[in-house]
PDB file of C-alpha atoms in Angstrom:
ATOM      1  CA  UNK A   1       0.465  -0.226   0.184  1.00  0.00           C
ATOM      2  CA  UNK A   2       2.881   2.708   0.993  1.00  0.00           C
ATOM      3  CA  UNK A   3       4.201   1.913  -2.844  1.00  0.00           C
ATOM      4  CA  UNK A   4       1.891   1.728  -4.139  1.00  0.00           C
ATOM      5  CA  UNK A   5       0.964   5.641  -3.163  1.00  0.00           C
ATOM      6  CA  UNK A   6       4.366   7.079  -3.510  1.00  0.00           C
ATOM      7  CA  UNK A   7       4.644   5.019  -7.361  1.00  0.00           C
ATOM      8  CA  UNK A   8       0.905   6.520  -8.110  1.00  0.00           C
ATOM      9  CA  UNK A   9       1.265  10.532  -6.543  1.00  0.00           C
ATOM     10  CA  UNK A  10       4.608  10.381  -9.008  1.00  0.00           C
ATOM     11  CA  UNK A  11       3.075   9.132 -12.340  1.00  0.00           C
ATOM     12  CA  UNK A  12       0.550  11.802 -11.376  1.00  0.00           C
ATOM     13  CA  UNK A  13       3.761  14.295 -10.783  1.00  0.00           C
ATOM     14  CA  UNK A  14       4.445  13.524 -14.376  1.00  0.00           C
ATOM     15  CA  UNK A  15       1.734  13.356 -16.264  1.00  0.00           C
ATOM     16  CA  UNK A  16       0.007  16.495 -14.897  1.00  0.00           C
ATOM     17  CA  UNK A  17       3.013  18.048 -12.779  1.00  0.00           C
ATOM     18  CA  UNK A  18       1.267  18.346  -9.810  1.00  0.00           C
ATOM     19  CA  UNK A  19       3.818  19.367  -6.843  1.00  0.00           C
ATOM     20  CA  UNK A  20       1.419  18.051  -3.998  1.00  0.00           C
ATOM     21  CA  UNK A  21       1.680  14.293  -5.892  1.00  0.00           C
ATOM     22  CA  UNK A  22       5.509  15.020  -5.766  1.00  0.00           C
ATOM     23  CA  UNK A  23       5.585  15.882  -1.998  1.00  0.00           C
ATOM     24  CA  UNK A  24       3.558  13.070  -1.342  1.00  0.00           C
ATOM     25  CA  UNK A  25       5.871  10.463  -3.260  1.00  0.00           C
ATOM     26  CA  UNK A  26       9.236  12.021  -1.640  1.00  0.00           C
ATOM     27  CA  UNK A  27       7.468  10.978   2.116  1.00  0.00           C
ATOM     28  CA  UNK A  28       5.952   7.264   1.429  1.00  0.00           C
ATOM     29  CA  UNK A  29       9.456   6.241  -1.014  1.00  0.00           C
ATOM     30  CA  UNK A  30      11.563   7.581   1.780  1.00  0.00           C
ATOM     31  CA  UNK A  31       9.340   5.782   4.738  1.00  0.00           C
ATOM     32  CA  UNK A  32       8.853   3.048   2.604  1.00  0.00           C
ATOM     33  CA  UNK A  33      12.223   3.046   2.223  1.00  0.00           C
ATOM     34  CA  UNK A  34      13.363   3.344   6.138  1.00  0.00           C
ATOM     35  CA  UNK A  35      12.275   1.323   8.308  1.00  0.00           C
ATOM     36  CA  UNK A  36      10.089  -1.290   6.160  1.00  0.00           C
ATOM     37  CA  UNK A  37      12.762  -2.281   3.512  1.00  0.00           C
ATOM     38  CA  UNK A  38      15.026  -1.382   6.139  1.00  0.00           C
ATOM     39  CA  UNK A  39      14.283  -4.091   8.537  1.00  0.00           C
ATOM     40  CA  UNK A  40      13.210  -6.427   5.722  1.00  0.00           C
ATOM     41  CA  UNK A  41      14.113  -6.086   1.622  1.00  0.00           C
ATOM     42  CA  UNK A  42      13.061  -9.833   0.779  1.00  0.00           C
ATOM     43  CA  UNK A  43      11.961  -8.990  -3.083  1.00  0.00           C
ATOM     44  CA  UNK A  44      15.564  -6.856  -3.026  1.00  0.00           C
ATOM     45  CA  UNK A  45      14.036  -3.961  -4.113  1.00  0.00           C
ATOM     46  CA  UNK A  46      15.711  -0.699  -2.221  1.00  0.00           C
ATOM     47  CA  UNK A  47      17.527   0.388  -5.254  1.00  0.00           C
ATOM     48  CA  UNK A  48      15.095   0.281  -7.102  1.00  0.00           C
ATOM     49  CA  UNK A  49      12.907   2.849  -4.497  1.00  0.00           C
ATOM     50  CA  UNK A  50      15.642   4.960  -4.057  1.00  0.00           C
ATOM     51  CA  UNK A  51      16.247   5.449  -7.210  1.00  0.00           C
ATOM     52  CA  UNK A  52      12.680   6.448  -7.578  1.00  0.00           C
ATOM     53  CA  UNK A  53      13.448   9.003  -4.545  1.00  0.00           C
ATOM     54  CA  UNK A  54      16.362   9.984  -5.955  1.00  0.00           C
ATOM     55  CA  UNK A  55      14.485  11.313  -8.951  1.00  0.00           C
ATOM     56  CA  UNK A  56      11.633  13.019  -7.035  1.00  0.00           C
ATOM     57  CA  UNK A  57      13.796  14.843  -5.065  1.00  0.00           C
ATOM     58  CA  UNK A  58      16.164  15.865  -7.449  1.00  0.00           C
ATOM     59  CA  UNK A  59      12.757  17.327  -9.469  1.00  0.00           C
ATOM     60  CA  UNK A  60      11.813  19.151  -5.787  1.00  0.00           C
ATOM     61  CA  UNK A  61      15.542  20.380  -6.274  1.00  0.00           C
ATOM     62  CA  UNK A  62      16.688  18.788  -3.954  1.00  0.00           C
ATOM     63  CA  UNK A  63      20.387  17.882  -5.819  1.00  0.00           C
ATOM     64  CA  UNK A  64      22.660  16.994  -2.336  1.00  0.00           C
ATOM     65  CA  UNK A  65      19.895  14.619  -1.388  1.00  0.00           C
ATOM     66  CA  UNK A  66      19.597  13.343  -4.754  1.00  0.00           C
ATOM     67  CA  UNK A  67      23.102  12.419  -5.531  1.00  0.00           C
ATOM     68  CA  UNK A  68      23.868  10.839  -2.037  1.00  0.00           C
ATOM     69  CA  UNK A  69      20.499   8.205  -3.044  1.00  0.00           C
ATOM     70  CA  UNK A  70      22.322   8.095  -6.609  1.00  0.00           C
ATOM     71  CA  UNK A  71      25.936   7.175  -4.426  1.00  0.00           C
ATOM     72  CA  UNK A  72      24.514   4.829  -2.327  1.00  0.00           C
ATOM     73  CA  UNK A  73      22.837   2.732  -5.776  1.00  0.00           C
ATOM     74  CA  UNK A  74      26.311   2.760  -7.344  1.00  0.00           C
ATOM     75  CA  UNK A  75      28.406   1.360  -4.658  1.00  0.00           C
ATOM     76  CA  UNK A  76      25.556  -1.232  -4.389  1.00  0.00           C
ATOM     77  CA  UNK A  77      26.718  -2.157  -7.490  1.00  0.00           C
ATOM     78  CA  UNK A  78      23.313  -3.825  -8.330  1.00  0.00           C
ATOM     79  CA  UNK A  79      23.248  -4.718 -11.976  1.00  0.00           C
ATOM     80  CA  UNK A  80      20.087  -3.450 -12.933  1.00  0.00           C
ATOM     81  CA  UNK A  81      21.007  -0.415 -11.829  1.00  0.00           C
ATOM     82  CA  UNK A  82      24.326   0.504 -11.557  1.00  0.00           C
ATOM     83  CA  UNK A  83      25.649   2.521 -14.318  1.00  0.00           C
ATOM     84  CA  UNK A  84      22.634   4.573 -14.633  1.00  0.00           C
ATOM     85  CA  UNK A  85      22.489   5.745 -10.775  1.00  0.00           C
ATOM     86  CA  UNK A  86      26.476   6.065 -11.998  1.00  0.00           C
ATOM     87  CA  UNK A  87      25.295   8.738 -14.494  1.00  0.00           C
ATOM     88  CA  UNK A  88      22.684   9.990 -12.762  1.00  0.00           C
ATOM     89  CA  UNK A  89      25.392  10.279  -9.205  1.00  0.00           C
ATOM     90  CA  UNK A  90      27.184  12.273 -11.539  1.00  0.00           C
ATOM     91  CA  UNK A  91      24.649  15.050 -12.721  1.00  0.00           C
ATOM     92  CA  UNK A  92      23.531  16.031  -9.458  1.00  0.00           C
ATOM     93  CA  UNK A  93      26.141  16.936  -8.322  1.00  0.00           C
ATOM     94  CA  UNK A  94      26.824  19.298 -11.554  1.00  0.00           C
ATOM     95  CA  UNK A  95      23.641  20.701 -10.312  1.00  0.00           C
ATOM     96  CA  UNK A  96      24.191  21.273  -7.234  1.00  0.00           C
ATOM     97  CA  UNK A  97      27.706  22.671  -7.361  1.00  0.00           C
ATOM     98  CA  UNK A  98      25.506  25.062  -9.788  1.00  0.00           C
ATOM     99  CA  UNK A  99      23.626  25.713  -7.271  1.00  0.00           C
ATOM    100  CA  UNK A 100      25.907  26.186  -4.268  1.00  0.00           C
ATOM    101  CA  UNK A 101      28.017  28.744  -6.850  1.00  0.00           C
ATOM    102  CA  UNK A 102      24.898  30.488  -7.624  1.00  0.00           C
ATOM    103  CA  UNK A 103      24.326  31.423  -4.051  1.00  0.00           C
ATOM    104  CA  UNK A 104      28.514  31.938  -3.458  1.00  0.00           C
ATOM    105  CA  UNK A 105      28.585  35.678  -3.443  1.00  0.00           C
ATOM    106  CA  UNK A 106      30.774  37.639  -6.085  1.00  0.00           C
ATOM    107  CA  UNK A 107      32.581  39.725  -3.381  1.00  0.00           C
ATOM    108  CA  UNK A 108      34.592  35.891  -1.991  1.00  0.00           C
ATOM    109  CA  UNK A 109      38.124  35.971  -2.365  1.00  0.00           C
ATOM    110  CA  UNK A 110      38.178  32.914  -5.062  1.00  0.00           C
ATOM    111  CA  UNK A 111      39.690  29.243  -3.630  1.00  0.00           C
ATOM    112  CA  UNK A 112      42.987  27.806  -4.416  1.00  0.00           C
ATOM    113  CA  UNK A 113      41.220  24.533  -3.576  1.00  0.00           C
ATOM    114  CA  UNK A 114      37.589  22.890  -5.132  1.00  0.00           C
ATOM    115  CA  UNK A 115      34.877  22.487  -2.685  1.00  0.00           C
ATOM    116  CA  UNK A 116      34.003  19.471  -1.184  1.00  0.00           C
ATOM    117  CA  UNK A 117      31.247  18.551  -3.296  1.00  0.00           C
ATOM    118  CA  UNK A 118      33.267  19.212  -6.387  1.00  0.00           C
ATOM    119  CA  UNK A 119      35.982  16.947  -5.251  1.00  0.00           C
ATOM    120  CA  UNK A 120      32.770  14.066  -4.256  1.00  0.00           C
ATOM    121  CA  UNK A 121      31.490  15.533  -8.077  1.00  0.00           C
ATOM    122  CA  UNK A 122      35.796  13.923  -9.597  1.00  0.00           C
ATOM    123  CA  UNK A 123      35.004  10.959  -7.670  1.00  0.00           C
ATOM    124  CA  UNK A 124      32.013  10.296  -9.293  1.00  0.00           C
ATOM    125  CA  UNK A 125      33.266  10.931 -12.300  1.00  0.00           C
ATOM    126  CA  UNK A 126      35.429   8.406 -11.974  1.00  0.00           C
ATOM    127  CA  UNK A 127      33.485   6.087 -11.175  1.00  0.00           C
ATOM    128  CA  UNK A 128      31.598   6.529 -14.258  1.00  0.00           C
ATOM    129  CA  UNK A 129      34.556   6.361 -16.252  1.00  0.00           C
ATOM    130  CA  UNK A 130      35.650   3.115 -15.486  1.00  0.00           C
ATOM    131  CA  UNK A 131      31.368   1.085 -15.577  1.00  0.00           C
ATOM    132  CA  UNK A 132      31.704   2.217 -18.759  1.00  0.00           C
ATOM    133  CA  UNK A 133      34.752   2.337 -19.760  1.00  0.00           C
ATOM    134  CA  UNK A 134      35.702   4.414 -23.425  1.00  0.00           C
ATOM    135  CA  UNK A 135      31.776   5.517 -23.478  1.00  0.00           C
ATOM    136  CA  UNK A 136      30.716   8.945 -24.852  1.00  0.00           C
ATOM    137  CA  UNK A 137      29.271   9.055 -20.979  1.00  0.00           C
ATOM    138  CA  UNK A 138      32.696   7.947 -19.607  1.00  0.00           C
ATOM    139  CA  UNK A 139      35.075  10.053 -21.803  1.00  0.00           C
ATOM    140  CA  UNK A 140      32.343  13.295 -20.864  1.00  0.00           C
ATOM    141  CA  UNK A 141      32.988  12.301 -17.581  1.00  0.00           C
ATOM    142  CA  UNK A 142      36.785  12.489 -17.201  1.00  0.00           C
ATOM    143  CA  UNK A 143      36.203  15.917 -19.712  1.00  0.00           C
ATOM    144  CA  UNK A 144      34.081  17.923 -17.055  1.00  0.00           C
ATOM    145  CA  UNK A 145      36.317  16.112 -13.880  1.00  0.00           C
ATOM    146  CA  UNK A 146      39.699  17.565 -15.791  1.00  0.00           C
ATOM    147  CA  UNK A 147      37.289  20.517 -16.146  1.00  0.00           C
ATOM    148  CA  UNK A 148      36.752  20.952 -12.453  1.00  0.00           C
ATOM    149  CA  UNK A 149      39.568  20.675 -11.372  1.00  0.00           C
ATOM    150  CA  UNK A 150      41.532  23.162 -13.515  1.00  0.00           C
ATOM    151  CA  UNK A 151      39.409  25.751 -12.145  1.00  0.00           C
ATOM    152  CA  UNK A 152      41.029  26.350  -8.914  1.00  0.00           C
ATOM    153  CA  UNK A 153      45.436  26.596  -8.649  1.00  0.00           C
ATOM    154  CA  UNK A 154      45.883  23.016  -6.216  1.00  0.00           C
ATOM    155  CA  UNK A 155      44.452  20.512  -8.577  1.00  0.00           C
ATOM    156  CA  UNK A 156      45.993  21.763 -11.843  1.00  0.00           C
ATOM    157  CA  UNK A 157      48.862  19.687 -11.994  1.00  0.00           C
ATOM    158  CA  UNK A 158      46.045  16.756 -10.985  1.00  0.00           C
ATOM    159  CA  UNK A 159      43.420  18.528 -14.282  1.00  0.00           C
ATOM    160  CA  UNK A 160      46.326  18.558 -16.685  1.00  0.00           C
ATOM    161  CA  UNK A 161      47.414  14.121 -16.020  1.00  0.00           C
ATOM    162  CA  UNK A 162      43.461  13.743 -16.577  1.00  0.00           C
ATOM    163  CA  UNK A 163      43.913  15.804 -20.017  1.00  0.00           C
ATOM    164  CA  UNK A 164      46.997  14.076 -21.176  1.00  0.00           C
ATOM    165  CA  UNK A 165      45.197  10.588 -20.207  1.00  0.00           C
ATOM    166  CA  UNK A 166      42.137  11.777 -22.435  1.00  0.00           C
ATOM    167  CA  UNK A 167      44.085  12.399 -24.622  1.00  0.00           C
ATOM    168  CA  UNK A 168      46.674   8.967 -24.937  1.00  0.00           C
ATOM    169  CA  UNK A 169      43.113   7.115 -23.987  1.00  0.00           C
ATOM    170  CA  UNK A 170      40.411   9.028 -26.392  1.00  0.00           C
ATOM    171  CA  UNK A 171      42.834  10.439 -29.054  1.00  0.00           C
ATOM    172  CA  UNK A 172      39.834  10.511 -31.942  1.00  0.00           C
ATOM    173  CA  UNK A 173      37.034  11.811 -30.312  1.00  0.00           C
ATOM    174  CA  UNK A 174      35.776  16.134 -29.288  1.00  0.00           C
ATOM    175  CA  UNK A 175      36.826  15.812 -25.153  1.00  0.00           C
ATOM    176  CA  UNK A 176      40.283  15.356 -26.353  1.00  0.00           C
ATOM    177  CA  UNK A 177      40.026  17.892 -28.230  1.00  0.00           C
ATOM    178  CA  UNK A 178      38.553  20.001 -25.820  1.00  0.00           C
ATOM    179  CA  UNK A 179      40.988  18.646 -23.038  1.00  0.00           C
ATOM    180  CA  UNK A 180      43.621  19.914 -25.321  1.00  0.00           C
ATOM    181  CA  UNK A 181      42.298  23.209 -25.534  1.00  0.00           C
ATOM    182  CA  UNK A 182      41.651  23.311 -21.439  1.00  0.00           C
ATOM    183  CA  UNK A 183      45.450  22.439 -21.486  1.00  0.00           C
ATOM    184  CA  UNK A 184      46.206  25.087 -22.909  1.00  0.00           C
ATOM    185  CA  UNK A 185      44.058  27.326 -21.567  1.00  0.00           C
ATOM    186  CA  UNK A 186      45.578  27.182 -18.606  1.00  0.00           C
ATOM    187  CA  UNK A 187      49.563  27.438 -19.417  1.00  0.00           C
ATOM    188  CA  UNK A 188      48.228  30.554 -21.000  1.00  0.00           C
ATOM    189  CA  UNK A 189      46.211  31.863 -18.016  1.00  0.00           C
ATOM    190  CA  UNK A 190      49.917  31.288 -15.749  1.00  0.00           C
ATOM    191  CA  UNK A 191      52.168  33.385 -18.740  1.00  0.00           C
ATOM    192  CA  UNK A 192      49.133  36.244 -18.749  1.00  0.00           C
ATOM    193  CA  UNK A 193      49.521  36.249 -14.506  1.00  0.00           C
ATOM    194  CA  UNK A 194      53.396  36.005 -14.443  1.00  0.00           C
ATOM    195  CA  UNK A 195      53.513  39.169 -17.055  1.00  0.00           C
ATOM    196  CA  UNK A 196      50.560  41.547 -15.061  1.00  0.00           C
ATOM    197  CA  UNK A 197      53.072  40.640 -11.746  1.00  0.00           C
ATOM    198  CA  UNK A 198      56.371  40.580 -12.804  1.00  0.00           C
ATOM    199  CA  UNK A 199      58.320  43.360 -13.934  1.00  0.00           C
ATOM    200  CA  UNK A 200      61.807  41.884 -15.486  1.00  0.00           C
ATOM    201  CA  UNK A 201      60.449  39.292 -17.886  1.00  0.00           C
ATOM    202  CA  UNK A 202      62.469  36.424 -16.457  1.00  0.00           C
ATOM    203  CA  UNK A 203      59.022  34.153 -15.528  1.00  0.00           C
ATOM    204  CA  UNK A 204      57.347  35.273 -18.161  1.00  0.00           C
ATOM    205  CA  UNK A 205      60.362  34.169 -20.429  1.00  0.00           C
ATOM    206  CA  UNK A 206      60.158  30.653 -18.671  1.00  0.00           C
ATOM    207  CA  UNK A 207      56.433  30.387 -19.354  1.00  0.00           C
ATOM    208  CA  UNK A 208      56.313  31.559 -22.965  1.00  0.00           C
ATOM    209  CA  UNK A 209      58.928  28.505 -23.914  1.00  0.00           C
ATOM    210  CA  UNK A 210      56.681  26.399 -22.010  1.00  0.00           C
ATOM    211  CA  UNK A 211      54.017  27.822 -23.459  1.00  0.00           C
ATOM    212  CA  UNK A 212      56.024  26.715 -26.960  1.00  0.00           C
ATOM    213  CA  UNK A 213      56.476  23.496 -25.489  1.00  0.00           C
ATOM    214  CA  UNK A 214      53.452  22.482 -24.909  1.00  0.00           C
ATOM    215  CA  UNK A 215      51.662  23.466 -28.334  1.00  0.00           C
ATOM    216  CA  UNK A 216      54.392  21.014 -30.182  1.00  0.00           C
ATOM    217  CA  UNK A 217      53.844  18.595 -27.922  1.00  0.00           C
ATOM    218  CA  UNK A 218      49.829  18.503 -28.037  1.00  0.00           C
ATOM    219  CA  UNK A 219      50.702  18.563 -32.060  1.00  0.00           C
ATOM    220  CA  UNK A 220      52.630  15.360 -30.958  1.00  0.00           C
ATOM    221  CA  UNK A 221      49.545  13.538 -30.835  1.00  0.00           C
ATOM    222  CA  UNK A 222      48.721  12.970 -33.944  1.00  0.00           C
ATOM    223  CA  UNK A 223      44.903  11.541 -33.727  1.00  0.00           C
ATOM    224  CA  UNK A 224      44.039  14.132 -31.334  1.00  0.00           C
ATOM    225  CA  UNK A 225      45.448  16.679 -34.889  1.00  0.00           C
ATOM    226  CA  UNK A 226      43.635  14.414 -37.611  1.00  0.00           C
ATOM    227  CA  UNK A 227      39.875  14.251 -35.456  1.00  0.00           C
ATOM    228  CA  UNK A 228      40.413  18.032 -35.459  1.00  0.00           C
ATOM    229  CA  UNK A 229      40.616  19.050 -38.326  1.00  0.00           C
ATOM    230  CA  UNK A 230      38.262  16.652 -39.256  1.00  0.00           C
ATOM    231  CA  UNK A 231      35.866  18.484 -36.913  1.00  0.00           C
ATOM    232  CA  UNK A 232      36.638  22.248 -38.722  1.00  0.00           C
ATOM    233  CA  UNK A 233      39.940  22.733 -36.258  1.00  0.00           C
ATOM    234  CA  UNK A 234      39.489  23.976 -32.346  1.00  0.00           C
ATOM    235  CA  UNK A 235      43.445  23.652 -31.462  1.00  0.00           C
TER     236      UNK A 235
END
């Protein structure tokens, strides 16, 4: 009866966008999970209900709660839902990161390190890429993880390592091309920052040479360059 009430109201929301029905589904799915399924789950319904509840949480704007549920399903390794949950885990974390960024004051001093939520996204992206191998979803997850880390000075080396791995593993892909452009952008930004803060120009000269070397290095990835040329040359 409790599961039926939850699924009926979930279905009503999907059909009529009834927000009250969504709230009811949220409450009943939650109650069905704990204490009912927590006490006894002979039909192994838990991951299915967690997926339903996570969908409800996302629809209600509770991205963090949704990501926790998708994480549980992913870590549970149920073959029916684990891959889908991993993809939705990263998506819900991305939603949560956007909301967190939007709520942060523009006057705040930029951080040197990724937030806890962003690091969780990176871990989720890693899990997704491992489970889906060299699929489009896996490549996108690897790229997005590198983009998150590249935004912070303390994790840019890690971002570059991830970009290099992407170029080596999946050179004939749009994600590899975007990764190469990101690598160049990191180097260009370092040079621009050095030019702003120094007078002698010694650091700028060093970074200019490093940028030239990087351009040559990226050109050595022939499959990446060939794919890029065929796609209209963005590098």
